[in-house]
PDB file of C-alpha atoms in Angstrom:
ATOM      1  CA  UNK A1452      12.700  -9.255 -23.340  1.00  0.00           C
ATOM      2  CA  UNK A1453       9.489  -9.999 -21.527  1.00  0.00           C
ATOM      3  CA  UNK A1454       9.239  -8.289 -18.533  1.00  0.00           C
ATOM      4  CA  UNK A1455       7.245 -11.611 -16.744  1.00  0.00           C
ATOM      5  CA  UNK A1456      10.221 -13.919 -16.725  1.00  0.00           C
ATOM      6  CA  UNK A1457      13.508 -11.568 -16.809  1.00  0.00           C
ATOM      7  CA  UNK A1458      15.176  -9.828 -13.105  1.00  0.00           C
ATOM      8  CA  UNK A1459      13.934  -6.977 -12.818  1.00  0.00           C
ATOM      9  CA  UNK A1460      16.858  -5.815 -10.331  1.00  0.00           C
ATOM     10  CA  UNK A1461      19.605  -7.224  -8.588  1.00  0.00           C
ATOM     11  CA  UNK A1462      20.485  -6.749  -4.937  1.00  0.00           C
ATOM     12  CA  UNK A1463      24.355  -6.379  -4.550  1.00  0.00           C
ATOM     13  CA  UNK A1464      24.575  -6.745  -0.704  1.00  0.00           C
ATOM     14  CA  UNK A1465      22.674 -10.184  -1.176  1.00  0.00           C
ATOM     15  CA  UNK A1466      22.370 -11.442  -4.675  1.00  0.00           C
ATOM     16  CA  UNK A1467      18.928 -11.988  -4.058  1.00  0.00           C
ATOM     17  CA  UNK A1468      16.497 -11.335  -7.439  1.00  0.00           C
ATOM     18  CA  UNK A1469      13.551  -9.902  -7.869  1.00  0.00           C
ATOM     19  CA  UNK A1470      10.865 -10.882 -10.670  1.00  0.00           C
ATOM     20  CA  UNK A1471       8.047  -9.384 -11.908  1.00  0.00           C
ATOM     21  CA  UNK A1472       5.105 -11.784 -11.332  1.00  0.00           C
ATOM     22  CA  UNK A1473       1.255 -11.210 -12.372  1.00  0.00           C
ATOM     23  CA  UNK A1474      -0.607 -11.148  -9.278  1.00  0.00           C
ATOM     24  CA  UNK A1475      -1.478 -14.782 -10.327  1.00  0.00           C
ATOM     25  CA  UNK A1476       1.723 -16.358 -11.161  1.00  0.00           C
ATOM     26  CA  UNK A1477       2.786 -14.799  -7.577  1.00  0.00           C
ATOM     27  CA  UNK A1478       0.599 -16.738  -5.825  1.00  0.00           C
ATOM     28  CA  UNK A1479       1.211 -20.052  -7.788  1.00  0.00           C
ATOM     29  CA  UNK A1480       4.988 -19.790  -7.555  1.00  0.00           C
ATOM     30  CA  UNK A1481       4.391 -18.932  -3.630  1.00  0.00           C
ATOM     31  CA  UNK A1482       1.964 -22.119  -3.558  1.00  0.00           C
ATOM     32  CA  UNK A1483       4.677 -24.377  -5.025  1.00  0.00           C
ATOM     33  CA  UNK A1484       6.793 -22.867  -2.775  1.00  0.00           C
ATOM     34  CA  UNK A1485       4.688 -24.088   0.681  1.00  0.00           C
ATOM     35  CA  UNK A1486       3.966 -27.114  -1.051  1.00  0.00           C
ATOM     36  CA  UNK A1487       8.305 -28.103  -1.575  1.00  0.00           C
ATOM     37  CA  UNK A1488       8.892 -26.607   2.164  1.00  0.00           C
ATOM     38  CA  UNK A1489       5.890 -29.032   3.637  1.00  0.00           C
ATOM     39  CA  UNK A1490       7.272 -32.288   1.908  1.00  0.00           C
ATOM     40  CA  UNK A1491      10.916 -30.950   2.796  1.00  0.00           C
ATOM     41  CA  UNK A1492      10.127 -30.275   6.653  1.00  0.00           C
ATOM     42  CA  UNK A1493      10.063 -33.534   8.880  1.00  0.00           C
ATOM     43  CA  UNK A1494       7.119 -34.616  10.710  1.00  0.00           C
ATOM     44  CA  UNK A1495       8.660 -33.200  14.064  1.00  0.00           C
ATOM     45  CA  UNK A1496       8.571 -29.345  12.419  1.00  0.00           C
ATOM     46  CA  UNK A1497       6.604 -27.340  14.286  1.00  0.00           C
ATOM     47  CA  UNK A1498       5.743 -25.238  11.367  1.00  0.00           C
ATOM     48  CA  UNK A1499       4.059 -27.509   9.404  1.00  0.00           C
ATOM     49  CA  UNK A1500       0.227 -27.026  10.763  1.00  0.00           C
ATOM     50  CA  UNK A1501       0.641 -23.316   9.461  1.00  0.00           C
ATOM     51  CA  UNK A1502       2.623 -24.063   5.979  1.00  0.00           C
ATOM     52  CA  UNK A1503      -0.822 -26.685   5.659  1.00  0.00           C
ATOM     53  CA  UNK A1504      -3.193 -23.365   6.413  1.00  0.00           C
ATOM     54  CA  UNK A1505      -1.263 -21.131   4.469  1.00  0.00           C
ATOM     55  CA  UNK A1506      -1.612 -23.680   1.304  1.00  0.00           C
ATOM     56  CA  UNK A1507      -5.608 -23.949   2.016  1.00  0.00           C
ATOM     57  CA  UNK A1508      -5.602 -20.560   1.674  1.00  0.00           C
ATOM     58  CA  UNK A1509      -3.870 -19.784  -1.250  1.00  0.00           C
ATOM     59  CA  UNK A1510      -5.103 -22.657  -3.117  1.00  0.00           C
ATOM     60  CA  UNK A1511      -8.633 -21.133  -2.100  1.00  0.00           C
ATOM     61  CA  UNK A1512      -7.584 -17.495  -3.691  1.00  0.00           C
ATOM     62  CA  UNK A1513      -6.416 -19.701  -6.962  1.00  0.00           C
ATOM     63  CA  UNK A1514      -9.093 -21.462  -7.480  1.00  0.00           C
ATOM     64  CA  UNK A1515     -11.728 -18.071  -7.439  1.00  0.00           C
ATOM     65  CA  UNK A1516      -8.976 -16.239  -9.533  1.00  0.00           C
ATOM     66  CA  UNK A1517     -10.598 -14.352 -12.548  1.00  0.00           C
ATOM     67  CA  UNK A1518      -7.302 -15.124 -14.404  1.00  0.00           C
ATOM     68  CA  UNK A1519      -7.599 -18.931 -13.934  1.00  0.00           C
ATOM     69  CA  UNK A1520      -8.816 -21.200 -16.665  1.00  0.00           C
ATOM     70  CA  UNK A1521     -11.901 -23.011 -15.592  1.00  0.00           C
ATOM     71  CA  UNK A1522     -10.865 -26.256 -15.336  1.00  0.00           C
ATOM     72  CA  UNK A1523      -7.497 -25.201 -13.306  1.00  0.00           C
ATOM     73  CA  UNK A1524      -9.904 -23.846 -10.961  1.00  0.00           C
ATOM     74  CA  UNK A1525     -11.717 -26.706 -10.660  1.00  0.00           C
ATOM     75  CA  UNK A1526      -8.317 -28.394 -10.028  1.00  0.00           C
ATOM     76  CA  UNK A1527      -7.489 -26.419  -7.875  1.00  0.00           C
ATOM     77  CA  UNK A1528     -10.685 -26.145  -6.004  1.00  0.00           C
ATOM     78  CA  UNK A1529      -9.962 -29.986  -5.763  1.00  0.00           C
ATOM     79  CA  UNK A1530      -6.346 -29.886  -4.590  1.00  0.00           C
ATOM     80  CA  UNK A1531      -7.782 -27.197  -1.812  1.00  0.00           C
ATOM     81  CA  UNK A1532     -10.090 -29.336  -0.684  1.00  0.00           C
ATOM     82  CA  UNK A1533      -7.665 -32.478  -0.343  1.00  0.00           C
ATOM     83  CA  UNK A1534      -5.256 -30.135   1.773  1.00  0.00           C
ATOM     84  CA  UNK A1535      -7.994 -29.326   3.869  1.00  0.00           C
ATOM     85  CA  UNK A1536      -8.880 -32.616   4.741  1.00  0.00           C
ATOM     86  CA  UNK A1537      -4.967 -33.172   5.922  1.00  0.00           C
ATOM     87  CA  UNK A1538      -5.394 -29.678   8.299  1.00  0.00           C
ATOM     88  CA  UNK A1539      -8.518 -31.143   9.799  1.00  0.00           C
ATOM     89  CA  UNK A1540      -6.971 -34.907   9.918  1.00  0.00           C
ATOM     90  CA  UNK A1541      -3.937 -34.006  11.468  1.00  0.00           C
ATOM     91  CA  UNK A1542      -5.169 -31.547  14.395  1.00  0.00           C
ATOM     92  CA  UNK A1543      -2.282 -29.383  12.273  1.00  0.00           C
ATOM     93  CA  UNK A1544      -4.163 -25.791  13.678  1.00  0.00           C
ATOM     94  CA  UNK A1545      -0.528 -24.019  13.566  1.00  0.00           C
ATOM     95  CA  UNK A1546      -0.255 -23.361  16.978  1.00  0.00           C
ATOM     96  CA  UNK A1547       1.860 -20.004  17.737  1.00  0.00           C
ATOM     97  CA  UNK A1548       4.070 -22.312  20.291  1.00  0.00           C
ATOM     98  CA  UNK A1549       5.890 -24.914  19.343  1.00  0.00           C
ATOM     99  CA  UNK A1550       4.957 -28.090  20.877  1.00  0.00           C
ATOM    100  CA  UNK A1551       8.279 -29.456  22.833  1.00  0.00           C
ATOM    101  CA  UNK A1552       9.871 -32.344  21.743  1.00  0.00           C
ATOM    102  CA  UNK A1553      11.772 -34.706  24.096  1.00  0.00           C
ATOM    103  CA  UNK A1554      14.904 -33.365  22.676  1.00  0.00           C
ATOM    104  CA  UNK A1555      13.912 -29.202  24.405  1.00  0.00           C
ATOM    105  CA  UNK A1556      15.415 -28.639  27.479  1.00  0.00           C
ATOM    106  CA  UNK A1557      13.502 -26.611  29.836  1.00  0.00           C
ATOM    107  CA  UNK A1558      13.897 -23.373  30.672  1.00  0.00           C
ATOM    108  CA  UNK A1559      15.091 -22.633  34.138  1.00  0.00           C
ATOM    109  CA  UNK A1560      12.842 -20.512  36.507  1.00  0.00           C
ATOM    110  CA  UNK A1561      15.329 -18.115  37.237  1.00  0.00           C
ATOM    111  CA  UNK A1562      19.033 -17.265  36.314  1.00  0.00           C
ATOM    112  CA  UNK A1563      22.227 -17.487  38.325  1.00  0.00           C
TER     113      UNK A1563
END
């Protein structure tokens, strides 16, 4: 069996499974990853600005990867560049607090 796409261990308390990923196929599966949770979350997650950075970044890493075929990395290089263009569209910095919605309640100054 090839060791790239079989688990490599199984963890009884949660069933989770862990794979053994080139360094490269990591990152890509990660990238899809961002890129499913971003069209998933709605436009009111507060997470979104940083799922947008994280993808700029990682498409960035992709696209100077050794391991990458030229022309993927002038794909991705391309697909970075349109996700960057979002982030600096959308104001979506990733601020640390979440902006409140009208929905928050706010929290009282003191307890009783």
């Amino acid at each position: 069996m090839d060791a790239h796409h079989h688990p490599l261990a199984q963890d009884d308390a949660t069933g989770d499974e862990e794979y053994l990923l080139p360094s490269v196929d990591a990152l890509m599966a990660g990238t899809f990853a961002l890129m499913t949770g971003y069209a998933q979350a709605g436009a009111e997650c507060p997470n979104r600005g940083l799922i947008v950075k994280k993808l700029v970044s990682n498409l960035f890493f992709l696209a100077n990867h050794p391991e990458v075929a030229p022309p993927m990395r002038c794909m991705l290089g391309n697909l970075r560049t349109r996700w960057q263009i979002l982030l600096e569209e959308t104001g979506a910095h990733g601020s640390r607090e979440p902006v409140p919605t009208a929905l928050w309640h706010t929290a009282p100054g003191a307890l009783q």
